Amino acid sequence: MTLRALSPLALLALLAGPVACSAEAGDPEADDEESAIIGGQSSGSSDDAVVAIYRRNQLYCTGTLVAKNVVATALYCVSERDEAARTAVPMLGDRVRPTELTIRMGTKPTSKTSATVSKVIVTDPVKAESGVTVPMTSNNIAFLYVQPVDPAFSKIVPRRVATRSVEQGSTVTVIGYGGASEQVVRGGTPERLRKDVEVKLSVKERGQDAEGTLENGQTVTWKNKSREFVTSTVACGGDNGGPAFDSQGSLVGIVSAVIGSCVEGSLSVFTDVPSHAAFVQKSISEAKTIGCLNDDECGNATSGQVCDGKTNRCMRGCRAGGNGCANGATCSVQGRTSGAQGICRSTSGAQDASDPSYDLGAYVPPALPGMTCPGNPLCPTTPATRECRVDDECRGVNGSKPRVCDIPAGRCLDGCRVATAGMCAVGQACGAYEEDPLIGICQLAKPAAPPPGPPASPPVLQSEPPVAAPAATTEAPAVTAAAKKKKSAAKADDGGCSVSASSNRSASAWLTLAAPMLVALLRRRRRAA
């Protein structure tokens, strides 16, 4: 077919071909309903230090136990996201409340909670006031201080933290709990791993471009930022916050983002853990001096001493599923929920001052480094005489004047217990106190907010155009047979539409050369008419 046989519209379509591609071929937001860890395999019990982080009973992220009571994860996993922000980089707002988070363990976690979260630790540059958002940068790292409630959790051997960053061309092992939405809903998402994941760019290659080619032929690029490294395809839904282990099995990276959709050929971005050495050391060391993080630090199973999660201090009491009471006493716990805190009372069950367990005496704090009690404002106190051990002893009237027992303090309060129905009047609901999610006050009932869905994937960031390479001074290398085969397969997938900066520049060149030809053809047809 000669040029004169083409209509102007047909010619325009021909010239525009390299520019216009179908949405399917060039859509970076393609379906991410893939299995956990793309191309991964089932992990074993040796990887139990990798744990699942749940938010309001839904799989949310992955984390790594790096000390007896410290879990490393991504800042993105413990921050509210500003969905309204139209920025290339996600904007992060308030920290997630620790009481919303729980930890589950095992290669296929069940509904059983393994540990609760008592504190969220973030880096200084992102400690924002309430309502203030900050961009997700290379500070995408956070720690959780946790309290074991499952004895098996205390037996997990933490992973070491790497002191050296990985090199370009080396490999890492990545583990995560990500999975398809159906698996997440069923609560049966397995832990999976992928070995020999290639490091395309290390922290030493800051500012350089990494490139990947998706299954549809689209090219994605990412300019390596400070304190991060880039690998080939690996991360998917729920893997955010998950670990990358070096050849020694030490934690060297944390899943931070995905460049491109959740398919083979995309790029995975990791926070480089050794680059945050000072923050890592501070977070782990402070966990050792915080007072207590689990009941074991306060005594044995019959000590009648537990660790208070709100103050991280040992106090008299007991816990369902944890430390119990001495012989001759039983643990009185509201609701009998595993992990709930209660008080020790005599087996006779007396509910008046004649009960020898009624008056437990003044609280005696443990010896803490640099703290003298009483006198220090951080020293917790307990009244010498308890008013109550259970709600019934407070003699409230449900529906009009409910009362509740603040069990750790042994005092009656006007209010309600969140888990107990019927304490508030019709049309009211029990709103929890911010400092204690178990008790609160009656207030007008509001429609329950749906729990936040698990992140579909680590943050999907936009592909960045690569910086133009300097003019070559030597002959270009020959195209290998493998490269030709890969290019041919890409064309078969999307009709030759490979979306990249180079293809766009080629299209612009086509238009520049062909525009005069199109104008000449139009003028010739007008004269002929």
Short mmCIF file of C-alpha atoms in Angstrom, two decimals:
data_model
loop_
_atom_site.label_atom_id
_atom_site.label_comp_id
_atom_site.label_asym_id
_atom_site.label_seq_id
_atom_site.Cartn_x
_atom_site.Cartn_y
_atom_site.Cartn_z
CA MET A 1 0.00 0.00 0.00
CA THR A 2 1.40 3.39 -1.04
CA LEU A 3 1.12 6.55 0.99
CA ARG A 4 -1.27 8.08 -1.59
CA ALA A 5 -3.75 5.24 -1.06
CA LEU A 6 -4.27 6.19 2.61
CA SER A 7 -6.93 8.60 3.79
CA PRO A 8 -5.80 11.45 6.10
CA LEU A 9 -7.54 9.81 9.07
CA ALA A 10 -5.97 6.46 8.29
CA LEU A 11 -2.57 8.10 8.05
CA LEU A 12 -3.10 9.90 11.35
CA ALA A 13 -4.07 6.63 12.98
CA LEU A 14 -0.97 4.98 11.60
CA LEU A 15 1.28 7.75 12.85
CA ALA A 16 -0.35 7.82 16.26
CA GLY A 17 -0.03 4.06 16.70
CA PRO A 18 3.19 4.07 18.75
CA VAL A 19 1.71 6.69 21.12
CA ALA A 20 -1.78 5.40 21.92
CA CYS A 21 -1.90 2.10 23.82
CA SER A 22 -4.81 0.27 25.36
CA ALA A 23 -5.55 0.84 29.02
CA GLU A 24 -5.13 -2.86 29.60
CA ALA A 25 -1.60 -2.88 28.27
CA GLY A 26 -0.44 0.20 30.13
CA ASP A 27 -2.41 0.12 33.36
CA PRO A 28 -0.03 -0.06 36.35
CA GLU A 29 -3.00 -0.64 38.65
CA ALA A 30 -3.66 -4.11 37.25
CA ASP A 31 -5.29 -6.87 39.29
CA ASP A 32 -3.19 -7.65 42.34
CA GLU A 33 -5.10 -10.71 43.47
CA GLU A 34 -1.94 -12.83 43.59
CA SER A 35 -0.59 -15.29 46.11
CA ALA A 36 1.57 -14.17 48.98
CA ILE A 37 5.15 -13.48 47.90
CA ILE A 38 5.04 -13.75 44.12
CA GLY A 39 6.58 -17.04 43.05
CA GLY A 40 7.01 -18.08 46.69
CA GLN A 41 6.83 -21.38 48.53
CA SER A 42 5.57 -22.42 51.96
CA SER A 43 7.78 -21.44 54.88
CA GLY A 44 8.64 -23.66 57.84
CA SER A 45 8.73 -23.43 61.63
CA SER A 46 12.26 -22.04 61.44
CA ASP A 47 10.69 -18.82 60.19
CA ASP A 48 8.35 -18.35 63.18
CA ALA A 49 10.04 -15.03 63.96
CA VAL A 50 8.06 -13.67 61.01
CA VAL A 51 4.60 -12.84 62.39
CA ALA A 52 1.27 -11.62 61.06
CA ILE A 53 0.00 -8.22 62.22
CA TYR A 54 -3.79 -7.99 62.50
CA ARG A 55 -5.79 -4.79 62.81
CA ARG A 56 -9.29 -5.20 64.25
CA ASN A 57 -9.08 -8.93 63.54
CA GLN A 58 -8.14 -8.54 59.87
CA LEU A 59 -4.77 -9.40 58.37
CA TYR A 60 -3.01 -6.09 57.87
CA CYS A 61 0.75 -6.48 57.56
CA THR A 62 3.77 -8.65 58.25
CA GLY A 63 6.42 -8.10 60.91
CA THR A 64 9.60 -9.66 62.32
CA LEU A 65 10.44 -10.42 65.95
CA VAL A 66 13.88 -8.88 66.51
CA ALA A 67 13.95 -9.03 70.32
CA LYS A 68 11.94 -10.88 72.93
CA ASN A 69 9.16 -8.30 72.87
CA VAL A 70 9.94 -6.16 69.82
CA VAL A 71 8.47 -6.56 66.31
CA ALA A 72 9.90 -4.64 63.34
CA THR A 73 7.53 -3.55 60.56
CA ALA A 74 6.83 -0.61 58.21
CA LEU A 75 5.69 2.85 59.30
CA TYR A 76 2.98 2.49 56.66
CA CYS A 77 1.51 -0.37 58.76
CA VAL A 78 1.05 1.71 61.92
CA SER A 79 -0.18 4.97 60.38
CA GLU A 80 -3.52 6.15 59.09
CA ARG A 81 -3.36 7.04 55.41
CA ASP A 82 -4.67 10.28 53.95
CA GLU A 83 -6.76 8.83 51.13
CA ALA A 84 -7.73 12.32 49.90
CA ALA A 85 -4.14 13.39 49.26
CA ARG A 86 -3.41 13.43 45.53
CA THR A 87 0.32 12.94 45.77
CA ALA A 88 2.75 10.53 44.14
CA VAL A 89 3.95 9.43 47.58
CA PRO A 90 1.36 8.26 50.19
CA MET A 91 0.65 10.73 53.00
CA LEU A 92 0.64 9.27 56.50
CA GLY A 93 -1.29 10.73 59.42
CA ASP A 94 -2.03 9.70 63.00
CA ARG A 95 -0.46 6.58 64.45
CA VAL A 96 -2.72 3.54 64.78
CA ARG A 97 -3.75 2.89 68.39
CA PRO A 98 -1.85 -0.08 69.86
CA THR A 99 -5.12 -1.59 71.12
CA GLU A 100 -6.25 -2.04 67.49
CA LEU A 101 -3.29 -4.29 66.71
CA THR A 102 -2.64 -7.91 67.64
CA ILE A 103 0.04 -10.42 66.67
CA ARG A 104 -0.53 -13.94 65.38
CA MET A 105 2.15 -16.51 64.71
CA GLY A 106 2.72 -19.68 62.72
CA THR A 107 2.90 -20.69 59.08
CA LYS A 108 -0.90 -20.45 58.89
CA PRO A 109 -2.26 -18.24 61.70
CA THR A 110 -5.59 -19.10 63.28
CA SER A 111 -7.97 -16.77 65.10
CA LYS A 112 -5.88 -17.15 68.26
CA THR A 113 -3.99 -14.05 69.38
CA SER A 114 -0.34 -14.74 70.15
CA ALA A 115 0.59 -11.30 71.55
CA THR A 116 -0.96 -7.91 72.15
CA VAL A 117 0.64 -4.58 71.26
CA SER A 118 1.38 -2.17 74.10
CA LYS A 119 3.29 0.56 72.28
CA VAL A 120 4.10 1.79 68.75
CA ILE A 121 7.58 3.26 68.16
CA VAL A 122 8.27 5.48 65.13
CA THR A 123 11.25 7.55 64.02
CA ASP A 124 11.60 11.11 65.28
CA PRO A 125 11.14 12.85 61.88
CA VAL A 126 7.63 11.41 61.50
CA LYS A 127 6.30 11.99 65.00
CA ALA A 128 3.50 14.30 63.93
CA GLU A 129 0.81 15.94 66.02
CA SER A 130 -2.73 14.65 65.70
CA GLY A 131 -4.25 15.59 62.36
CA VAL A 132 -0.91 16.37 60.69
CA THR A 133 0.16 14.27 57.71
CA VAL A 134 3.68 13.56 56.53
CA PRO A 135 4.92 11.95 53.30
CA MET A 136 6.04 8.34 53.38
CA THR A 137 9.77 8.63 52.82
CA SER A 138 12.76 6.39 53.39
CA ASN A 139 11.84 6.45 57.10
CA ASN A 140 9.34 3.65 56.41
CA ILE A 141 10.23 1.65 59.51
CA ALA A 142 8.55 1.21 62.91
CA PHE A 143 8.62 -1.08 65.94
CA LEU A 144 5.91 -2.63 68.09
CA TYR A 145 6.39 -3.47 71.77
CA VAL A 146 4.33 -6.61 72.35
CA GLN A 147 3.03 -8.66 75.29
CA PRO A 148 2.83 -12.42 74.71
CA VAL A 149 -0.46 -14.07 75.68
CA ASP A 150 0.35 -17.43 74.09
CA PRO A 151 3.18 -19.28 75.90
CA ALA A 152 4.43 -20.53 72.53
CA PHE A 153 5.16 -16.96 71.47
CA SER A 154 7.73 -16.58 74.25
CA LYS A 155 9.64 -19.55 72.81
CA ILE A 156 10.23 -17.93 69.41
CA VAL A 157 13.88 -17.17 68.71
CA PRO A 158 14.14 -13.56 67.45
CA ARG A 159 16.05 -12.80 64.25
CA ARG A 160 19.25 -10.81 64.35
CA VAL A 161 19.36 -7.37 62.78
CA ALA A 162 21.93 -6.97 60.02
CA THR A 163 24.69 -4.43 60.53
CA ARG A 164 25.74 -4.32 56.86
CA SER A 165 23.63 -3.45 53.85
CA VAL A 166 23.30 -5.89 50.96
CA GLU A 167 25.30 -5.34 47.78
CA GLN A 168 24.02 -4.93 44.24
CA GLY A 169 23.74 -8.33 42.57
CA SER A 170 23.45 -10.24 45.86
CA THR A 171 20.28 -12.11 46.85
CA VAL A 172 17.87 -11.97 49.79
CA THR A 173 15.06 -14.16 51.14
CA VAL A 174 11.66 -12.49 51.55
CA ILE A 175 8.78 -13.79 53.70
CA GLY A 176 5.23 -12.46 54.00
CA TYR A 177 1.59 -13.21 54.76
CA GLY A 178 0.11 -11.46 51.74
CA GLY A 179 -2.64 -13.19 49.81
CA ALA A 180 -5.77 -12.93 47.73
CA SER A 181 -8.73 -11.19 49.33
CA GLU A 182 -10.68 -14.45 49.65
CA GLN A 183 -7.89 -15.98 51.69
CA VAL A 184 -7.73 -12.92 53.95
CA VAL A 185 -11.46 -13.08 54.67
CA ARG A 186 -11.26 -16.76 55.56
CA GLY A 187 -8.33 -16.12 57.87
CA GLY A 188 -6.34 -18.89 56.23
CA THR A 189 -3.59 -16.91 54.55
CA PRO A 190 -0.36 -18.93 54.75
CA GLU A 191 3.10 -17.57 55.36
CA ARG A 192 5.27 -17.91 52.26
CA LEU A 193 8.85 -17.19 51.32
CA ARG A 194 10.93 -16.65 48.21
CA LYS A 195 14.64 -17.25 48.13
CA ASP A 196 17.33 -15.86 45.84
CA VAL A 197 15.60 -12.53 45.17
CA GLU A 198 18.10 -10.40 43.26
CA VAL A 199 19.09 -6.98 44.59
CA LYS A 200 19.02 -4.67 41.56
CA LEU A 201 20.13 -1.51 43.39
CA SER A 202 21.64 -1.23 46.88
CA VAL A 203 22.00 1.84 49.09
CA LYS A 204 25.29 2.54 47.31
CA GLU A 205 23.44 3.08 44.01
CA ARG A 206 21.43 6.04 45.27
CA GLY A 207 19.95 8.04 42.39
CA GLN A 208 20.34 5.27 39.84
CA ASP A 209 17.42 3.76 37.92
CA ALA A 210 16.09 0.23 38.27
CA GLU A 211 13.97 -1.13 35.45
CA GLY A 212 11.44 -3.94 35.16
CA THR A 213 9.20 -5.26 32.41
CA LEU A 214 5.68 -6.39 33.33
CA GLU A 215 3.91 -9.35 31.77
CA ASN A 216 2.06 -7.04 29.36
CA GLY A 217 5.31 -5.53 28.09
CA GLN A 218 5.05 -2.30 30.09
CA THR A 219 8.36 -0.96 31.36
CA VAL A 220 8.49 0.42 34.91
CA THR A 221 11.41 2.32 36.41
CA TRP A 222 12.35 3.59 39.86
CA LYS A 223 15.06 5.98 40.97
CA ASN A 224 16.67 4.53 44.07
CA LYS A 225 16.26 6.82 47.09
CA SER A 226 18.28 7.29 50.24
CA ARG A 227 18.29 4.39 52.72
CA GLU A 228 16.48 1.88 50.51
CA PHE A 229 17.25 -0.91 48.07
CA VAL A 230 15.36 -2.33 45.11
CA THR A 231 14.81 -5.96 44.10
CA SER A 232 13.07 -7.84 41.35
CA THR A 233 9.43 -8.90 41.75
CA VAL A 234 8.49 -10.31 45.14
CA ALA A 235 6.02 -8.34 47.32
CA CYS A 236 2.23 -8.51 47.11
CA GLY A 237 -0.88 -7.99 49.27
CA GLY A 238 -0.25 -8.17 53.03
CA ASP A 239 3.53 -8.46 52.56
CA ASN A 240 4.01 -4.81 53.52
CA GLY A 241 6.29 -4.54 56.54
CA GLY A 242 7.65 -8.02 55.87
CA PRO A 243 11.33 -8.91 56.07
CA ALA A 244 14.17 -9.42 53.65
CA PHE A 245 16.89 -11.61 55.17
CA ASP A 246 20.50 -11.63 54.02
CA SER A 247 22.61 -14.74 53.46
CA GLN A 248 23.21 -14.96 57.23
CA GLY A 249 19.50 -14.93 58.03
CA SER A 250 19.63 -11.42 59.52
CA LEU A 251 16.95 -8.78 58.94
CA VAL A 252 18.36 -6.43 56.30
CA GLY A 253 15.23 -4.95 54.69
CA ILE A 254 11.53 -4.19 55.25
CA VAL A 255 9.01 -4.24 52.40
CA SER A 256 8.14 -0.60 51.67
CA ALA A 257 6.49 -0.32 48.25
CA VAL A 258 5.83 -1.92 44.86
CA ILE A 259 6.62 -0.24 41.54
CA GLY A 260 4.10 -1.47 38.99
CA SER A 261 1.26 -3.90 39.59
CA CYS A 262 1.50 -7.05 41.66
CA VAL A 263 2.82 -9.29 38.85
CA GLU A 264 6.10 -10.72 37.66
CA GLY A 265 8.37 -8.02 36.28
CA SER A 266 7.49 -5.31 38.80
CA LEU A 267 9.98 -3.88 41.30
CA SER A 268 9.93 -4.17 45.09
CA VAL A 269 11.34 -1.38 47.27
CA PHE A 270 12.75 -2.14 50.73
CA THR A 271 13.73 0.08 53.64
CA ASP A 272 17.41 -0.63 54.30
CA VAL A 273 17.49 -1.59 57.99
CA PRO A 274 21.25 -1.09 58.60
CA SER A 275 20.83 2.53 57.45
CA HIS A 276 18.62 3.05 60.53
CA ALA A 277 21.08 1.50 62.98
CA ALA A 278 20.75 4.24 65.61
CA PHE A 279 16.94 4.06 65.64
CA VAL A 280 17.00 0.25 65.71
CA GLN A 281 19.43 0.09 68.63
CA LYS A 282 17.51 2.74 70.58
CA SER A 283 14.16 1.00 70.11
CA ILE A 284 15.45 -2.41 71.17
CA SER A 285 17.46 -1.11 74.13
CA GLU A 286 14.57 0.99 75.46
CA ALA A 287 12.35 -2.08 75.40
CA LYS A 288 14.71 -3.69 77.91
CA THR A 289 14.42 -0.81 80.41
CA ILE A 290 10.77 0.12 79.98
CA GLY A 291 9.83 -1.74 83.18
CA CYS A 292 8.03 -4.82 81.90
CA LEU A 293 6.58 -6.06 78.66
CA ASN A 294 5.21 -9.42 79.76
CA ASP A 295 4.05 -11.18 82.89
CA ASP A 296 7.15 -13.39 83.04
CA GLU A 297 9.18 -10.33 84.03
CA CYS A 298 6.96 -9.84 87.08
CA GLY A 299 7.08 -13.34 88.56
CA ASN A 300 6.22 -16.97 87.96
CA ALA A 301 2.87 -18.48 87.02
CA THR A 302 1.59 -18.41 90.63
CA SER A 303 3.09 -15.08 91.69
CA GLY A 304 -0.11 -13.03 91.61
CA GLN A 305 1.85 -10.37 89.70
CA VAL A 306 1.21 -9.21 86.13
CA CYS A 307 2.56 -6.57 83.76
CA ASP A 308 0.12 -3.70 83.26
CA GLY A 309 0.05 -2.98 79.52
CA LYS A 310 -0.93 0.69 79.98
CA THR A 311 1.94 1.61 82.30
CA ASN A 312 4.42 -1.19 81.53
CA ARG A 313 4.80 -1.70 85.27
CA CYS A 314 4.41 -4.82 87.41
CA MET A 315 1.37 -4.82 89.68
CA ARG A 316 -0.61 -7.24 91.82
CA GLY A 317 -3.14 -9.20 89.83
CA CYS A 318 -3.57 -12.09 87.42
CA ARG A 319 -4.31 -12.68 83.75
CA ALA A 320 -6.54 -15.14 81.91
CA GLY A 321 -4.15 -17.43 80.07
CA GLY A 322 -1.15 -15.90 81.85
CA ASN A 323 0.14 -15.51 85.40
CA GLY A 324 -2.25 -16.86 87.99
CA CYS A 325 -2.62 -16.51 91.73
CA ALA A 326 -0.94 -18.16 94.69
CA ASN A 327 -2.40 -21.29 96.25
CA GLY A 328 -5.70 -20.61 97.99
CA ALA A 329 -6.76 -17.86 95.58
CA THR A 330 -8.39 -17.76 92.15
CA CYS A 331 -8.17 -15.25 89.31
CA SER A 332 -11.29 -13.11 88.91
CA VAL A 333 -11.44 -11.81 85.32
CA GLN A 334 -14.29 -9.98 83.63
CA GLY A 335 -15.43 -11.85 80.53
CA ARG A 336 -12.74 -14.54 80.84
CA THR A 337 -11.15 -13.26 77.64
CA SER A 338 -7.66 -14.62 77.02
CA GLY A 339 -5.18 -11.93 77.98
CA ALA A 340 -7.68 -10.00 80.13
CA GLN A 341 -6.35 -8.70 83.44
CA GLY A 342 -8.01 -9.54 86.77
CA ILE A 343 -7.45 -9.72 90.51
CA CYS A 344 -6.73 -12.58 92.90
CA ARG A 345 -9.48 -13.46 95.37
CA SER A 346 -9.98 -16.23 97.90
CA THR A 347 -11.56 -19.46 96.75
CA SER A 348 -14.44 -18.89 99.19
CA GLY A 349 -15.80 -16.26 96.82
CA ALA A 350 -16.70 -13.82 99.62
CA GLN A 351 -17.59 -10.36 98.32
CA ASP A 352 -17.08 -8.19 101.36
CA ALA A 353 -14.26 -6.90 103.50
CA SER A 354 -13.98 -10.24 105.30
CA ASP A 355 -12.41 -11.68 102.17
CA PRO A 356 -8.67 -11.84 102.92
CA SER A 357 -7.99 -10.91 99.29
CA TYR A 358 -10.16 -7.80 99.50
CA ASP A 359 -7.43 -5.60 100.97
CA LEU A 360 -4.29 -6.27 98.94
CA GLY A 361 -2.30 -3.49 100.55
CA ALA A 362 -0.23 -0.71 99.00
CA TYR A 363 1.43 -1.30 95.66
CA VAL A 364 5.17 -1.96 95.86
CA PRO A 365 6.85 -1.17 92.53
CA PRO A 366 9.83 -3.20 91.35
CA ALA A 367 13.33 -1.78 91.45
CA LEU A 368 13.86 0.08 88.18
CA PRO A 369 17.08 1.62 86.84
CA GLY A 370 17.23 5.32 87.67
CA MET A 371 13.80 5.40 89.34
CA THR A 372 13.07 5.86 93.03
CA CYS A 373 9.53 5.14 94.25
CA PRO A 374 7.58 6.76 95.73
CA GLY A 375 8.43 10.25 94.50
CA ASN A 376 8.86 9.71 90.79
CA PRO A 377 5.73 10.76 88.82
CA LEU A 378 6.03 7.57 86.76
CA CYS A 379 5.60 5.40 89.84
CA PRO A 380 2.18 3.71 89.64
CA THR A 381 0.04 3.57 92.74
CA THR A 382 -2.73 1.29 93.95
CA PRO A 383 -5.18 2.22 96.75
CA ALA A 384 -4.61 0.39 100.01
CA THR A 385 -8.20 -0.83 100.08
CA ARG A 386 -10.10 -2.22 97.11
CA GLU A 387 -13.73 -1.29 96.54
CA CYS A 388 -14.36 -4.02 94.03
CA ARG A 389 -13.11 -6.98 92.09
CA VAL A 390 -16.06 -7.45 89.72
CA ASP A 391 -18.72 -5.10 88.30
CA ASP A 392 -21.52 -6.52 90.46
CA GLU A 393 -19.83 -5.24 93.61
CA CYS A 394 -20.27 -1.64 92.37
CA ARG A 395 -24.08 -1.99 92.62
CA GLY A 396 -24.89 0.02 89.53
CA VAL A 397 -28.29 0.08 87.81
CA ASN A 398 -28.15 -0.97 84.18
CA GLY A 399 -30.01 1.37 81.86
CA SER A 400 -30.05 4.36 84.23
CA LYS A 401 -26.87 4.50 86.32
CA PRO A 402 -24.45 1.77 85.32
CA ARG A 403 -21.26 1.32 87.31
CA VAL A 404 -18.15 -0.63 86.46
CA CYS A 405 -15.14 -1.92 88.36
CA ASP A 406 -11.74 -0.67 87.25
CA ILE A 407 -10.20 -4.01 88.17
CA PRO A 408 -6.49 -3.09 88.20
CA ALA A 409 -7.15 -0.12 90.50
CA GLY A 410 -9.90 -1.81 92.53
CA ARG A 411 -12.20 1.24 92.30
CA CYS A 412 -15.83 1.63 91.19
CA LEU A 413 -16.52 4.08 88.37
CA ASP A 414 -19.68 5.50 86.85
CA GLY A 415 -19.65 3.95 83.40
CA CYS A 416 -19.97 0.74 81.43
CA ARG A 417 -18.00 -2.22 80.15
CA VAL A 418 -17.60 -2.31 76.38
CA ALA A 419 -17.98 -6.09 76.12
CA THR A 420 -21.12 -6.27 78.31
CA ALA A 421 -24.44 -5.66 76.57
CA GLY A 422 -27.40 -4.02 78.31
CA MET A 423 -25.56 -1.69 80.69
CA CYS A 424 -26.55 1.46 78.79
CA ALA A 425 -30.06 2.79 78.07
CA VAL A 426 -31.89 1.97 74.84
CA GLY A 427 -30.34 3.94 71.96
CA GLN A 428 -27.02 4.28 73.76
CA ALA A 429 -23.75 2.40 73.41
CA CYS A 430 -20.67 2.06 75.57
CA GLY A 431 -17.87 4.27 74.20
CA ALA A 432 -14.44 3.17 75.40
CA TYR A 433 -12.05 5.49 77.19
CA GLU A 434 -8.97 6.24 75.09
CA GLU A 435 -6.66 5.10 77.88
CA ASP A 436 -8.66 1.92 78.60
CA PRO A 437 -10.51 0.21 75.72
CA LEU A 438 -12.32 -2.18 78.09
CA ILE A 439 -14.45 0.37 79.97
CA GLY A 440 -16.11 3.67 79.04
CA ILE A 441 -19.22 5.84 79.28
CA CYS A 442 -22.70 5.53 77.80
CA GLN A 443 -23.30 7.75 74.79
CA LEU A 444 -25.63 7.99 71.80
CA ALA A 445 -25.20 4.95 69.62
CA LYS A 446 -23.53 5.53 66.26
CA PRO A 447 -23.38 3.18 63.29
CA ALA A 448 -20.36 0.98 63.71
CA ALA A 449 -17.56 1.99 61.40
CA PRO A 450 -16.46 -0.87 59.17
CA PRO A 451 -13.04 -2.22 60.05
CA PRO A 452 -10.27 -1.05 57.75
CA GLY A 453 -9.61 -3.50 54.96
CA PRO A 454 -6.16 -5.01 54.67
CA PRO A 455 -3.84 -3.15 52.30
CA ALA A 456 -4.36 -4.59 48.83
CA SER A 457 -0.61 -4.48 48.49
CA PRO A 458 2.34 -2.47 49.70
CA PRO A 459 1.96 1.12 48.46
CA VAL A 460 1.96 1.10 44.66
CA LEU A 461 4.11 4.03 43.58
CA GLN A 462 4.22 5.55 40.13
CA SER A 463 6.91 4.48 37.72
CA GLU A 464 9.49 7.22 37.28
CA PRO A 465 10.99 8.09 33.86
CA PRO A 466 14.68 7.22 33.77
CA VAL A 467 17.27 9.96 33.44
CA ALA A 468 18.60 10.20 29.87
CA ALA A 469 21.86 8.30 29.60
CA PRO A 470 24.97 10.19 28.43
CA ALA A 471 25.94 9.79 24.78
CA ALA A 472 27.69 6.49 24.23
CA THR A 473 31.35 6.71 23.31
CA THR A 474 31.67 3.08 22.31
CA GLU A 475 29.74 0.79 20.03
CA ALA A 476 26.44 -0.40 21.48
CA PRO A 477 26.51 -4.06 22.61
CA ALA A 478 24.77 -6.58 20.40
CA VAL A 479 21.26 -7.63 21.36
CA THR A 480 21.34 -11.10 22.86
CA ALA A 481 19.04 -13.90 21.77
CA ALA A 482 17.34 -13.85 25.19
CA ALA A 483 16.64 -10.12 24.88
CA LYS A 484 15.16 -10.61 21.39
CA LYS A 485 12.95 -13.41 22.70
CA LYS A 486 11.76 -11.25 25.62
CA LYS A 487 10.98 -8.34 23.29
CA SER A 488 9.07 -10.64 20.93
CA ALA A 489 7.00 -12.02 23.83
CA ALA A 490 6.18 -8.48 25.00
CA LYS A 491 4.88 -7.59 21.54
CA ALA A 492 2.73 -10.70 21.49
CA ASP A 493 1.15 -9.64 24.80
CA ASP A 494 0.16 -6.10 23.90
CA GLY A 495 0.40 -5.83 20.13
CA GLY A 496 3.83 -4.23 20.30
CA CYS A 497 2.67 -1.54 22.75
CA SER A 498 5.46 -1.29 25.30
CA VAL A 499 4.81 1.77 27.45
CA SER A 500 8.07 3.39 28.37
CA ALA A 501 9.81 6.73 28.14
CA SER A 502 11.83 5.54 25.14
CA SER A 503 8.71 4.43 23.19
CA ASN A 504 7.08 7.79 23.84
CA ARG A 505 10.15 9.59 22.51
CA SER A 506 10.03 7.38 19.40
CA ALA A 507 6.37 8.27 18.88
CA SER A 508 7.17 11.97 19.14
CA ALA A 509 9.86 11.57 16.50
CA TRP A 510 7.37 9.82 14.18
CA LEU A 511 4.92 12.70 14.50
CA THR A 512 7.64 15.29 13.88
CA LEU A 513 8.73 13.62 10.63
CA ALA A 514 5.28 12.70 9.34
CA ALA A 515 3.38 15.93 10.06
CA PRO A 516 4.65 17.74 6.90
CA MET A 517 3.66 14.71 4.81
CA LEU A 518 0.13 14.80 6.21
CA VAL A 519 -0.22 18.54 5.49
CA ALA A 520 1.03 18.08 1.90
CA LEU A 521 -1.45 15.25 1.31
CA LEU A 522 -4.37 17.36 2.54
CA ARG A 523 -3.41 20.28 0.27
CA ARG A 524 -3.07 17.97 -2.76
CA ARG A 525 -6.58 16.56 -2.17
CA ARG A 526 -8.08 20.06 -1.88
CA ARG A 527 -6.52 21.08 -5.26
CA ALA A 528 -7.76 17.87 -6.89
CA ALA A 529 -11.28 18.57 -5.60
#
